CSV table of C-alpha atoms in Angstrom, one decimal:
chain,number,residue,atom,x,y,z
A,17,UNK,CA,-140.7,2.7,51.1
A,18,UNK,CA,-139.2,2.4,54.5
A,19,UNK,CA,-141.8,1.4,57.0
A,20,UNK,CA,-142.0,2.3,60.7
A,21,UNK,CA,-140.5,-0.9,61.7
A,22,UNK,CA,-137.9,-1.0,59.1
A,23,UNK,CA,-134.4,-1.6,60.8
A,24,UNK,CA,-131.7,0.9,59.8
A,25,UNK,CA,-129.5,-0.6,57.1
A,26,UNK,CA,-131.9,-3.3,56.1
A,27,UNK,CA,-131.9,-4.2,52.4
A,28,UNK,CA,-134.8,-2.5,50.7
A,29,UNK,CA,-136.0,-3.5,47.1
A,30,UNK,CA,-135.4,-0.8,44.5
A,31,UNK,CA,-135.8,-0.1,40.9
A,32,UNK,CA,-132.5,-1.1,39.2
A,33,UNK,CA,-132.9,1.8,36.9
A,34,UNK,CA,-132.7,2.0,33.0
A,35,UNK,CA,-131.0,-1.1,31.7
A,36,UNK,CA,-127.7,-0.1,30.2
A,37,UNK,CA,-125.8,-1.4,27.1
A,38,UNK,CA,-127.0,-1.2,23.5
A,39,UNK,CA,-130.7,-0.6,22.6
A,40,UNK,CA,-132.5,-3.8,22.6
A,41,UNK,CA,-134.9,-2.5,20.0
A,42,UNK,CA,-134.9,-0.3,16.9
A,43,UNK,CA,-134.1,-2.8,14.0
A,44,UNK,CA,-136.5,-4.4,11.5
A,45,UNK,CA,-138.3,-7.7,11.8
A,46,UNK,CA,-136.5,-10.7,10.5
A,47,UNK,CA,-137.6,-12.3,7.2
A,48,UNK,CA,-138.9,-9.1,5.5
A,49,UNK,CA,-138.7,-9.1,1.7
A,50,UNK,CA,-136.6,-6.5,-0.2
A,51,UNK,CA,-139.7,-4.4,-1.0
A,52,UNK,CA,-140.9,-4.6,2.8
A,53,UNK,CA,-137.1,-3.4,3.9
A,54,UNK,CA,-137.3,-0.6,1.5
A,55,UNK,CA,-140.6,0.5,3.0
A,56,UNK,CA,-139.2,0.3,6.5
A,57,UNK,CA,-136.1,2.2,5.4
A,58,UNK,CA,-138.4,5.0,3.8
A,59,UNK,CA,-140.5,5.1,6.9
A,60,UNK,CA,-137.4,5.4,9.3
A,61,UNK,CA,-136.2,8.4,7.1
A,62,UNK,CA,-139.7,10.0,7.3
A,63,UNK,CA,-140.2,9.4,11.0
A,64,UNK,CA,-136.9,11.3,11.6
A,65,UNK,CA,-137.6,14.2,9.3
A,66,UNK,CA,-138.1,17.6,11.0
A,67,UNK,CA,-141.1,19.6,9.5
A,68,UNK,CA,-141.0,23.2,9.0
A,69,UNK,CA,-143.6,25.9,8.3
A,70,UNK,CA,-143.5,25.4,4.5
A,71,UNK,CA,-144.2,21.7,5.1
A,72,UNK,CA,-147.5,22.5,7.0
A,73,UNK,CA,-146.1,22.3,10.7
A,74,UNK,CA,-148.7,23.6,12.9
A,75,UNK,CA,-150.3,26.2,13.3
A,76,UNK,CA,-150.5,24.4,16.6
A,77,UNK,CA,-148.0,21.5,17.5
A,78,UNK,CA,-146.2,19.7,20.2
A,79,UNK,CA,-143.1,18.7,18.2
A,80,UNK,CA,-141.6,18.9,14.8
A,81,UNK,CA,-140.6,15.3,14.3
A,82,UNK,CA,-142.0,11.9,15.3
A,83,UNK,CA,-138.5,10.8,16.3
A,84,UNK,CA,-138.2,13.6,18.8
A,85,UNK,CA,-141.0,12.0,20.9
A,86,UNK,CA,-140.2,8.5,20.1
A,87,UNK,CA,-136.5,8.2,20.6
A,88,UNK,CA,-135.6,6.1,23.9
A,89,UNK,CA,-133.7,3.9,23.6
A,90,UNK,CA,-133.8,4.0,19.8
A,91,UNK,CA,-136.1,5.7,17.1
A,92,UNK,CA,-139.6,4.1,17.5
A,93,UNK,CA,-139.4,4.2,21.2
A,94,UNK,CA,-140.6,6.6,23.9
A,95,UNK,CA,-139.6,9.8,25.6
A,96,UNK,CA,-135.9,10.7,25.9
A,97,UNK,CA,-134.2,11.9,29.0
A,98,UNK,CA,-133.7,15.4,27.5
A,99,UNK,CA,-137.0,16.9,26.5
A,100,UNK,CA,-136.8,18.4,22.8
A,101,UNK,CA,-140.0,20.3,23.4
A,102,UNK,CA,-138.1,22.9,25.4
A,103,UNK,CA,-135.8,23.8,22.4
A,104,UNK,CA,-138.5,23.7,19.7
A,105,UNK,CA,-140.6,26.1,21.6
A,106,UNK,CA,-138.6,29.2,20.5
A,107,UNK,CA,-136.7,27.6,17.6
A,108,UNK,CA,-136.4,29.9,14.6
A,109,UNK,CA,-137.9,32.8,16.4
A,110,UNK,CA,-141.2,31.4,17.4
A,111,UNK,CA,-143.2,33.3,20.0
A,112,UNK,CA,-143.9,30.7,22.6
A,113,UNK,CA,-143.7,30.5,26.4
A,114,UNK,CA,-142.8,27.3,27.9
A,115,UNK,CA,-145.6,25.8,30.3
A,116,UNK,CA,-144.3,25.2,33.6
A,117,UNK,CA,-145.0,21.4,33.3
A,118,UNK,CA,-142.6,21.2,30.3
A,119,UNK,CA,-139.2,20.5,31.8
A,120,UNK,CA,-135.7,20.0,30.2
A,121,UNK,CA,-135.3,16.6,31.9
A,122,UNK,CA,-138.5,15.3,30.5
A,123,UNK,CA,-140.7,13.7,29.8
A,124,UNK,CA,-142.3,14.6,26.4
A,125,UNK,CA,-145.7,15.5,27.0
A,126,UNK,CA,-149.0,16.2,25.2
A,127,UNK,CA,-151.8,18.0,27.0
A,128,UNK,CA,-155.6,17.4,26.9
A,129,UNK,CA,-158.2,19.7,28.5
A,130,UNK,CA,-160.9,17.7,30.3
A,131,UNK,CA,-163.5,20.3,30.0
A,132,UNK,CA,-164.3,23.2,27.7
A,133,UNK,CA,-165.1,26.6,29.3
A,134,UNK,CA,-168.7,26.1,28.9
A,135,UNK,CA,-168.5,22.9,31.1
A,136,UNK,CA,-168.9,20.5,28.2
A,137,UNK,CA,-166.4,17.7,27.9
A,138,UNK,CA,-163.2,18.4,25.8
A,139,UNK,CA,-160.7,15.6,25.9
A,140,UNK,CA,-158.9,16.5,22.7
A,141,UNK,CA,-155.1,17.2,22.3
A,142,UNK,CA,-154.2,20.9,22.7
A,143,UNK,CA,-150.9,21.8,20.8
A,144,UNK,CA,-148.5,23.4,23.2
A,145,UNK,CA,-146.9,25.7,20.7
A,146,UNK,CA,-147.8,28.1,17.8
A,147,UNK,CA,-145.9,28.7,14.8
A,148,UNK,CA,-146.3,32.5,15.1
A,149,UNK,CA,-143.1,34.3,14.6
A,150,UNK,CA,-141.2,31.3,13.3
A,151,UNK,CA,-138.9,31.8,10.2
A,152,UNK,CA,-137.4,28.5,9.4
A,153,UNK,CA,-135.7,27.3,6.0
A,154,UNK,CA,-139.0,26.2,4.6
A,155,UNK,CA,-141.2,29.3,5.3
A,156,UNK,CA,-141.9,32.5,7.2
A,157,UNK,CA,-144.7,32.7,9.9
A,158,UNK,CA,-144.2,36.2,11.1
A,159,UNK,CA,-147.7,37.2,9.7
A,160,UNK,CA,-149.2,34.4,12.0
A,161,UNK,CA,-150.5,36.0,15.2
A,162,UNK,CA,-152.3,33.2,17.0
A,163,UNK,CA,-151.3,32.7,20.5
A,164,UNK,CA,-151.0,29.7,22.9
A,165,UNK,CA,-153.8,28.3,25.0
A,166,UNK,CA,-153.7,29.0,28.8
A,167,UNK,CA,-151.9,25.8,29.7
A,168,UNK,CA,-150.7,27.1,33.2
A,169,UNK,CA,-154.0,28.3,34.0
A,170,UNK,CA,-155.8,25.1,33.1
A,171,UNK,CA,-153.2,22.9,34.9
A,172,UNK,CA,-153.6,25.2,38.1
A,173,UNK,CA,-157.4,24.6,37.8
A,174,UNK,CA,-156.9,20.9,37.4
A,175,UNK,CA,-158.4,21.0,33.9
A,176,UNK,CA,-155.1,19.7,32.0
A,177,UNK,CA,-153.9,16.1,31.9
A,178,UNK,CA,-150.8,14.7,30.3
A,179,UNK,CA,-149.9,11.8,28.0
A,180,UNK,CA,-146.5,10.5,27.2
A,181,UNK,CA,-145.4,8.8,23.8
A,182,UNK,CA,-146.1,5.1,23.6
A,183,UNK,CA,-143.2,3.0,22.1
A,184,UNK,CA,-143.9,1.5,18.9
A,185,UNK,CA,-141.5,-1.5,18.8
A,186,UNK,CA,-143.2,-4.7,17.6
A,187,UNK,CA,-146.3,-2.5,17.0
A,188,UNK,CA,-146.9,-4.6,13.7
A,189,UNK,CA,-147.1,-7.9,15.6
A,190,UNK,CA,-149.8,-6.3,18.1
A,191,UNK,CA,-151.8,-5.1,15.1
A,192,UNK,CA,-151.9,-8.6,13.7
A,193,UNK,CA,-153.2,-10.4,16.8
A,194,UNK,CA,-156.8,-11.5,15.9
A,195,UNK,CA,-159.8,-10.3,17.9
A,196,UNK,CA,-160.6,-13.9,18.8
A,197,UNK,CA,-157.3,-14.4,20.4
A,198,UNK,CA,-157.7,-11.2,22.7
A,199,UNK,CA,-161.3,-12.2,23.6
A,200,UNK,CA,-160.3,-15.7,24.3
A,201,UNK,CA,-157.5,-14.5,26.7
A,202,UNK,CA,-160.0,-12.2,28.4
A,203,UNK,CA,-162.1,-15.1,29.1
A,204,UNK,CA,-159.2,-17.5,30.2
A,205,UNK,CA,-158.8,-17.8,34.1
A,206,UNK,CA,-162.0,-15.7,34.7
A,207,UNK,CA,-162.6,-17.2,38.1
A,208,UNK,CA,-159.1,-16.3,39.3
A,209,UNK,CA,-159.2,-12.9,37.8
A,210,UNK,CA,-162.6,-12.3,39.5
A,211,UNK,CA,-161.3,-13.3,42.8
A,212,UNK,CA,-158.5,-10.6,42.6
A,213,UNK,CA,-161.2,-7.9,41.3
A,214,UNK,CA,-159.8,-8.1,37.8
A,215,UNK,CA,-162.2,-7.4,34.9
A,216,UNK,CA,-161.0,-5.9,31.9
A,217,UNK,CA,-162.6,-5.6,28.3
A,218,UNK,CA,-161.4,-4.9,24.8
A,219,UNK,CA,-161.9,-1.5,23.4
A,220,UNK,CA,-164.2,-2.1,20.7
A,221,UNK,CA,-164.8,1.7,20.5
A,222,UNK,CA,-168.6,0.5,19.8
A,223,UNK,CA,-169.8,-0.7,23.3
A,224,UNK,CA,-170.6,-4.2,22.0
A,225,UNK,CA,-170.4,-6.7,24.7
A,226,UNK,CA,-167.3,-6.4,26.8
A,227,UNK,CA,-165.3,-4.3,24.4
A,228,UNK,CA,-164.2,-1.0,23.2
A,229,UNK,CA,-164.6,-1.5,19.4
A,230,UNK,CA,-164.1,0.6,16.1
A,231,UNK,CA,-167.1,2.6,15.4
A,232,UNK,CA,-167.3,1.4,11.9
A,233,UNK,CA,-166.7,-2.3,12.0
A,234,UNK,CA,-166.9,-3.1,15.6
A,235,UNK,CA,-163.4,-4.7,15.7
A,236,UNK,CA,-161.1,-4.5,18.7
A,237,UNK,CA,-158.8,-1.3,18.9
A,238,UNK,CA,-155.5,-1.6,20.6
A,239,UNK,CA,-153.1,1.4,20.2
A,240,UNK,CA,-152.8,4.3,22.5
A,241,UNK,CA,-153.3,4.8,26.3
A,242,UNK,CA,-156.9,3.8,26.1
A,243,UNK,CA,-156.5,1.5,23.1
A,244,UNK,CA,-158.4,4.3,21.1
A,245,UNK,CA,-156.7,3.5,17.7
A,246,UNK,CA,-157.6,0.5,15.7
A,247,UNK,CA,-154.5,0.4,13.3
A,248,UNK,CA,-151.2,1.8,12.8
A,249,UNK,CA,-152.2,3.8,9.8
A,250,UNK,CA,-155.0,5.4,11.7
A,251,UNK,CA,-152.5,6.0,14.6
A,252,UNK,CA,-150.0,7.6,12.3
A,253,UNK,CA,-152.7,9.9,10.6
A,254,UNK,CA,-154.0,11.2,13.9
A,255,UNK,CA,-150.6,11.7,15.6
A,256,UNK,CA,-149.2,13.6,12.4
A,257,UNK,CA,-152.3,15.9,12.6
A,258,UNK,CA,-152.6,16.5,16.3
A,259,UNK,CA,-148.8,16.4,17.3
A,260,UNK,CA,-147.2,18.1,14.4
A,261,UNK,CA,-150.2,19.8,12.8
A,262,UNK,CA,-149.7,18.1,9.5
A,263,UNK,CA,-153.1,17.6,7.7
A,264,UNK,CA,-153.2,14.2,5.6
A,265,UNK,CA,-155.4,11.9,3.8
A,266,UNK,CA,-157.0,10.6,6.9
A,267,UNK,CA,-157.3,13.9,8.9
A,268,UNK,CA,-157.7,16.4,5.9
A,269,UNK,CA,-158.9,19.4,7.6
A,270,UNK,CA,-156.8,21.9,9.4
A,271,UNK,CA,-157.4,22.1,13.1
A,272,UNK,CA,-156.6,26.0,13.0
A,273,UNK,CA,-157.9,27.4,9.7
A,274,UNK,CA,-156.6,30.8,10.1
A,275,UNK,CA,-155.4,31.7,6.6
A,276,UNK,CA,-152.6,33.8,7.9
A,277,UNK,CA,-151.1,30.8,9.4
A,278,UNK,CA,-151.4,28.4,6.4
A,279,UNK,CA,-148.2,27.9,4.4
A,280,UNK,CA,-148.7,24.7,2.5
A,281,UNK,CA,-151.5,23.1,0.4
A,282,UNK,CA,-154.2,21.3,2.6
A,283,UNK,CA,-154.0,18.4,3.1
A,284,UNK,CA,-150.3,18.9,3.8
A,285,UNK,CA,-149.3,15.2,3.3
A,286,UNK,CA,-150.5,13.2,0.3
A,287,UNK,CA,-150.0,10.3,-1.7
A,288,UNK,CA,-147.5,10.9,-4.5
A,289,UNK,CA,-148.9,9.1,-7.6
A,290,UNK,CA,-146.1,10.5,-9.7
A,291,UNK,CA,-143.4,8.8,-7.7
A,292,UNK,CA,-140.8,6.8,-9.7
A,293,UNK,CA,-140.6,4.0,-7.0
A,294,UNK,CA,-142.9,2.3,-4.4
A,295,UNK,CA,-141.4,4.3,-1.5
A,296,UNK,CA,-141.7,7.4,-3.4
A,297,UNK,CA,-145.5,7.0,-4.1
A,298,UNK,CA,-146.2,6.4,-0.4
A,299,UNK,CA,-147.7,9.4,1.8
A,300,UNK,CA,-145.9,10.4,4.9
A,301,UNK,CA,-148.5,8.6,7.1
A,302,UNK,CA,-148.1,5.4,5.0
A,303,UNK,CA,-144.5,5.5,5.4
A,304,UNK,CA,-144.9,5.9,9.3
A,305,UNK,CA,-147.3,2.9,9.4
A,306,UNK,CA,-144.9,0.7,7.5
A,307,UNK,CA,-142.0,1.7,9.7
A,308,UNK,CA,-144.0,1.0,12.9
A,309,UNK,CA,-145.5,-2.2,11.3
A,310,UNK,CA,-142.2,-3.7,10.4
A,311,UNK,CA,-140.3,-2.6,13.8
A,312,UNK,CA,-139.0,-5.5,15.4
A,313,UNK,CA,-140.0,-6.1,19.1
A,314,UNK,CA,-137.5,-5.4,22.0
A,315,UNK,CA,-135.1,-8.2,22.8
A,316,UNK,CA,-135.0,-8.8,26.7
A,317,UNK,CA,-131.7,-9.4,28.4
A,318,UNK,CA,-131.2,-13.0,29.9
A,319,UNK,CA,-129.0,-11.8,32.8
A,320,UNK,CA,-129.2,-8.0,33.2
A,321,UNK,CA,-130.0,-6.8,35.9
A,322,UNK,CA,-129.3,-9.1,38.8
A,323,UNK,CA,-128.4,-12.2,37.0
A,324,UNK,CA,-130.4,-14.9,35.3
A,325,UNK,CA,-131.4,-16.7,38.4
A,326,UNK,CA,-132.8,-13.6,40.0
A,327,UNK,CA,-134.6,-12.7,36.6
A,328,UNK,CA,-136.1,-16.4,36.5
A,329,UNK,CA,-137.3,-16.1,40.1
A,330,UNK,CA,-138.9,-12.6,39.4
A,331,UNK,CA,-140.7,-14.0,36.2
A,332,UNK,CA,-142.4,-16.9,38.4
A,333,UNK,CA,-143.3,-14.3,41.1
A,334,UNK,CA,-144.8,-11.9,38.3
A,335,UNK,CA,-147.1,-14.9,37.6
A,336,UNK,CA,-147.7,-15.7,41.3
A,337,UNK,CA,-148.7,-12.2,42.3
A,338,UNK,CA,-151.2,-12.0,39.7
A,339,UNK,CA,-149.4,-9.3,37.5
A,340,UNK,CA,-149.6,-11.7,34.5
A,341,UNK,CA,-153.3,-11.7,34.7
A,342,UNK,CA,-153.4,-8.4,32.9
A,343,UNK,CA,-149.9,-8.1,31.7
A,344,UNK,CA,-150.4,-11.4,29.5
A,345,UNK,CA,-146.8,-12.5,28.6
A,346,UNK,CA,-147.5,-13.8,25.2
A,347,UNK,CA,-150.4,-13.7,22.5
A,348,UNK,CA,-150.2,-15.0,19.0
A,349,UNK,CA,-150.8,-13.4,15.6
A,350,UNK,CA,-153.0,-15.2,13.1
A,351,UNK,CA,-152.5,-16.5,9.6
A,352,UNK,CA,-150.7,-14.0,7.4
A,353,UNK,CA,-149.3,-13.9,3.9
A,354,UNK,CA,-146.3,-12.0,5.3
A,355,UNK,CA,-144.0,-14.6,7.0
A,356,UNK,CA,-142.9,-12.1,9.7
A,357,UNK,CA,-146.5,-12.0,10.9
A,358,UNK,CA,-147.7,-15.5,10.1
A,359,UNK,CA,-148.6,-17.2,13.5
A,360,UNK,CA,-145.9,-15.5,15.4
A,361,UNK,CA,-145.6,-15.2,19.2
A,362,UNK,CA,-146.1,-11.6,20.6
A,363,UNK,CA,-144.4,-11.4,23.9
A,364,UNK,CA,-145.8,-8.1,24.8
A,365,UNK,CA,-147.0,-8.6,28.5
A,366,UNK,CA,-150.4,-7.0,27.9
A,367,UNK,CA,-154.0,-8.3,27.4
A,368,UNK,CA,-154.7,-5.3,25.3
A,369,UNK,CA,-157.7,-4.8,27.4
A,370,UNK,CA,-159.2,-1.8,29.2
A,371,UNK,CA,-159.3,-1.8,33.0
A,372,UNK,CA,-160.5,0.5,35.7
A,373,UNK,CA,-157.4,1.9,37.4
A,374,UNK,CA,-159.2,4.0,40.0
A,375,UNK,CA,-159.1,7.6,41.2
A,376,UNK,CA,-155.3,7.7,41.6
A,377,UNK,CA,-154.5,7.2,37.8
A,378,UNK,CA,-157.8,8.5,36.3
A,379,UNK,CA,-157.5,11.3,34.0
A,380,UNK,CA,-161.2,12.0,33.4
A,381,UNK,CA,-160.9,11.7,29.6
A,382,UNK,CA,-163.4,9.7,27.4
A,383,UNK,CA,-162.1,8.0,24.4
A,384,UNK,CA,-164.4,5.8,22.5
A,385,UNK,CA,-166.0,3.6,25.0
A,386,UNK,CA,-163.1,4.0,27.4
A,387,UNK,CA,-164.1,5.7,30.5
A,388,UNK,CA,-162.4,8.2,32.6
A,389,UNK,CA,-160.4,5.9,34.7
A,390,UNK,CA,-159.9,3.1,32.1
A,391,UNK,CA,-156.5,2.4,30.6
A,392,UNK,CA,-155.3,-0.2,28.2
A,393,UNK,CA,-152.7,-2.6,29.8
A,394,UNK,CA,-149.5,-1.2,28.9
A,395,UNK,CA,-147.3,-3.7,27.1
A,396,UNK,CA,-144.2,-4.3,29.2
A,397,UNK,CA,-141.8,-5.3,26.5
A,398,UNK,CA,-138.8,-3.0,26.4
A,399,UNK,CA,-139.7,-1.7,29.8
A,400,UNK,CA,-136.0,-2.4,30.8
A,401,UNK,CA,-134.9,0.7,28.8
A,402,UNK,CA,-137.6,3.0,29.5
A,403,UNK,CA,-137.2,6.1,31.6
A,404,UNK,CA,-140.7,7.5,32.3
A,405,UNK,CA,-143.7,5.4,33.5
A,406,UNK,CA,-147.6,5.6,33.6
A,407,UNK,CA,-149.7,7.5,31.2
A,408,UNK,CA,-148.4,10.8,32.2
A,409,UNK,CA,-144.9,10.1,32.9
A,410,UNK,CA,-145.2,11.2,36.6
A,411,UNK,CA,-142.3,8.8,37.7
A,412,UNK,CA,-139.1,7.0,36.7
A,413,UNK,CA,-139.2,4.7,39.6
A,414,UNK,CA,-140.8,1.3,39.1
A,415,UNK,CA,-141.8,0.9,42.6
A,416,UNK,CA,-143.5,4.2,42.5
A,417,UNK,CA,-145.4,3.1,39.3
A,418,UNK,CA,-146.5,-0.2,40.8
A,419,UNK,CA,-147.9,1.4,44.0
A,420,UNK,CA,-149.7,3.9,41.8
A,421,UNK,CA,-151.9,1.0,40.4
A,422,UNK,CA,-153.6,0.9,43.8
A,423,UNK,CA,-156.5,3.2,44.6
A,424,UNK,CA,-159.5,2.7,46.8
A,425,UNK,CA,-163.0,3.4,45.6
A,426,UNK,CA,-164.4,6.8,45.8
A,427,UNK,CA,-167.7,8.3,45.3
A,428,UNK,CA,-166.9,8.7,41.7
A,429,UNK,CA,-164.5,5.9,40.7
A,430,UNK,CA,-164.4,2.2,41.4
A,431,UNK,CA,-161.6,0.7,43.3
A,432,UNK,CA,-158.6,-0.1,41.1
A,433,UNK,CA,-158.7,-3.5,39.6
A,434,UNK,CA,-155.0,-4.0,40.5
A,435,UNK,CA,-155.6,-3.4,44.3
A,436,UNK,CA,-155.2,-7.1,45.4
A,437,UNK,CA,-152.3,-7.7,43.0
A,438,UNK,CA,-150.3,-4.7,44.4
A,439,UNK,CA,-151.2,-6.0,48.0
A,440,UNK,CA,-149.5,-9.2,47.0
A,441,UNK,CA,-146.5,-7.4,45.8
A,442,UNK,CA,-146.2,-5.5,49.0
A,443,UNK,CA,-146.5,-8.7,50.9
A,444,UNK,CA,-143.3,-10.0,49.3
A,445,UNK,CA,-140.1,-10.0,51.1
A,446,UNK,CA,-137.7,-7.4,50.0
A,447,UNK,CA,-135.3,-10.0,48.2
A,448,UNK,CA,-138.5,-11.4,46.3
A,449,UNK,CA,-139.5,-7.8,45.4
A,450,UNK,CA,-136.0,-7.1,44.0
A,451,UNK,CA,-136.1,-10.3,41.8
A,452,UNK,CA,-139.4,-9.1,40.6
A,453,UNK,CA,-138.2,-5.7,39.7
A,454,UNK,CA,-135.0,-7.2,38.0
A,455,UNK,CA,-137.2,-9.3,35.9
A,456,UNK,CA,-139.2,-6.2,34.9
A,457,UNK,CA,-136.1,-4.3,34.0
A,458,UNK,CA,-134.7,-7.4,32.0
A,459,UNK,CA,-137.6,-7.0,29.6
């Protein structure tokens, strides 16, 4: 930002913007077997499929396909520039009103309410749209009369928060990082981290030690904005249910059980034991999981933006300022019978830990052991081709996103763990800041 003493015409570091050129992601991992490639292809097809009333869409939903949300810069990514939720709201005659915060120029958003009308905590996903009145090639929902929740009212009262889609490139590699690698990285450099106010803890979903762990087996969860999901299969099952309303073998119960709004057997998605090939046997959520599992990680650019020298300087500054203490450049998978996952580097730029981010980013949502201002360190690989940043997609400007990591302590929330690191970034010269920003957009 231009300071009071900034001379007119002086160079100001700025976000170079979304990196151009072909997508640096979207393909499959190298070294997959023919069977694994077939599972990936089947998953890609399923991921791209648009669901209809007769498939079990809804009764409440956010979008009708996985790829609609996860499509920037390629299928499997994050929110596109043009928000498909605008068109789907009234597609095929559906009786929906577009909430004011859903805009044509994005981002794709899901909504959670903080509290229920009785004052108890909510935190769940509320589908933006209903199938009422929709008549598509798969079914007729004119007899369904449920209506949308009061989204604009809840937003006006400060009771609605947003989440945008997380990219899934390289997700299978993240899934294969052993817990002991995550915990060892947490403990590494603890003196330096503590001096900068950085803590962080795994999301064991069972508060065990310093972690957010799965409630059944106590292992580290790692997917989602608050690392609330343990595995890609669980992530797929939950998303199919809460984003599209498709019940499945992990989430078998319809969230809205009005029989006038049910047009497919429950659960809607099941394993096909009569399938004639391995991919045909798989359920939809299994196909989604294999697609995400076998997606290759993003490929960084060696020289765009700003040239290779600027990117190299920016990478060094990323470490010097302390950004790399949370955005760990690389972790490693453990031994695996699948060569593509066997002791492989995972250059995700994340410690996969939960951190207190302060009042400015707090969304007041509890998930597992993750508190109202805690978020998983977002992996930065692929950042160069993302359009929207932070959990709610509030900005497309990297500088704004970095500064949003800084929040002073309040009576309710701790100071953000990133405060001193943001101060170090702000203390850099403008040319140094530009190098760091160029490095981030090269990822």
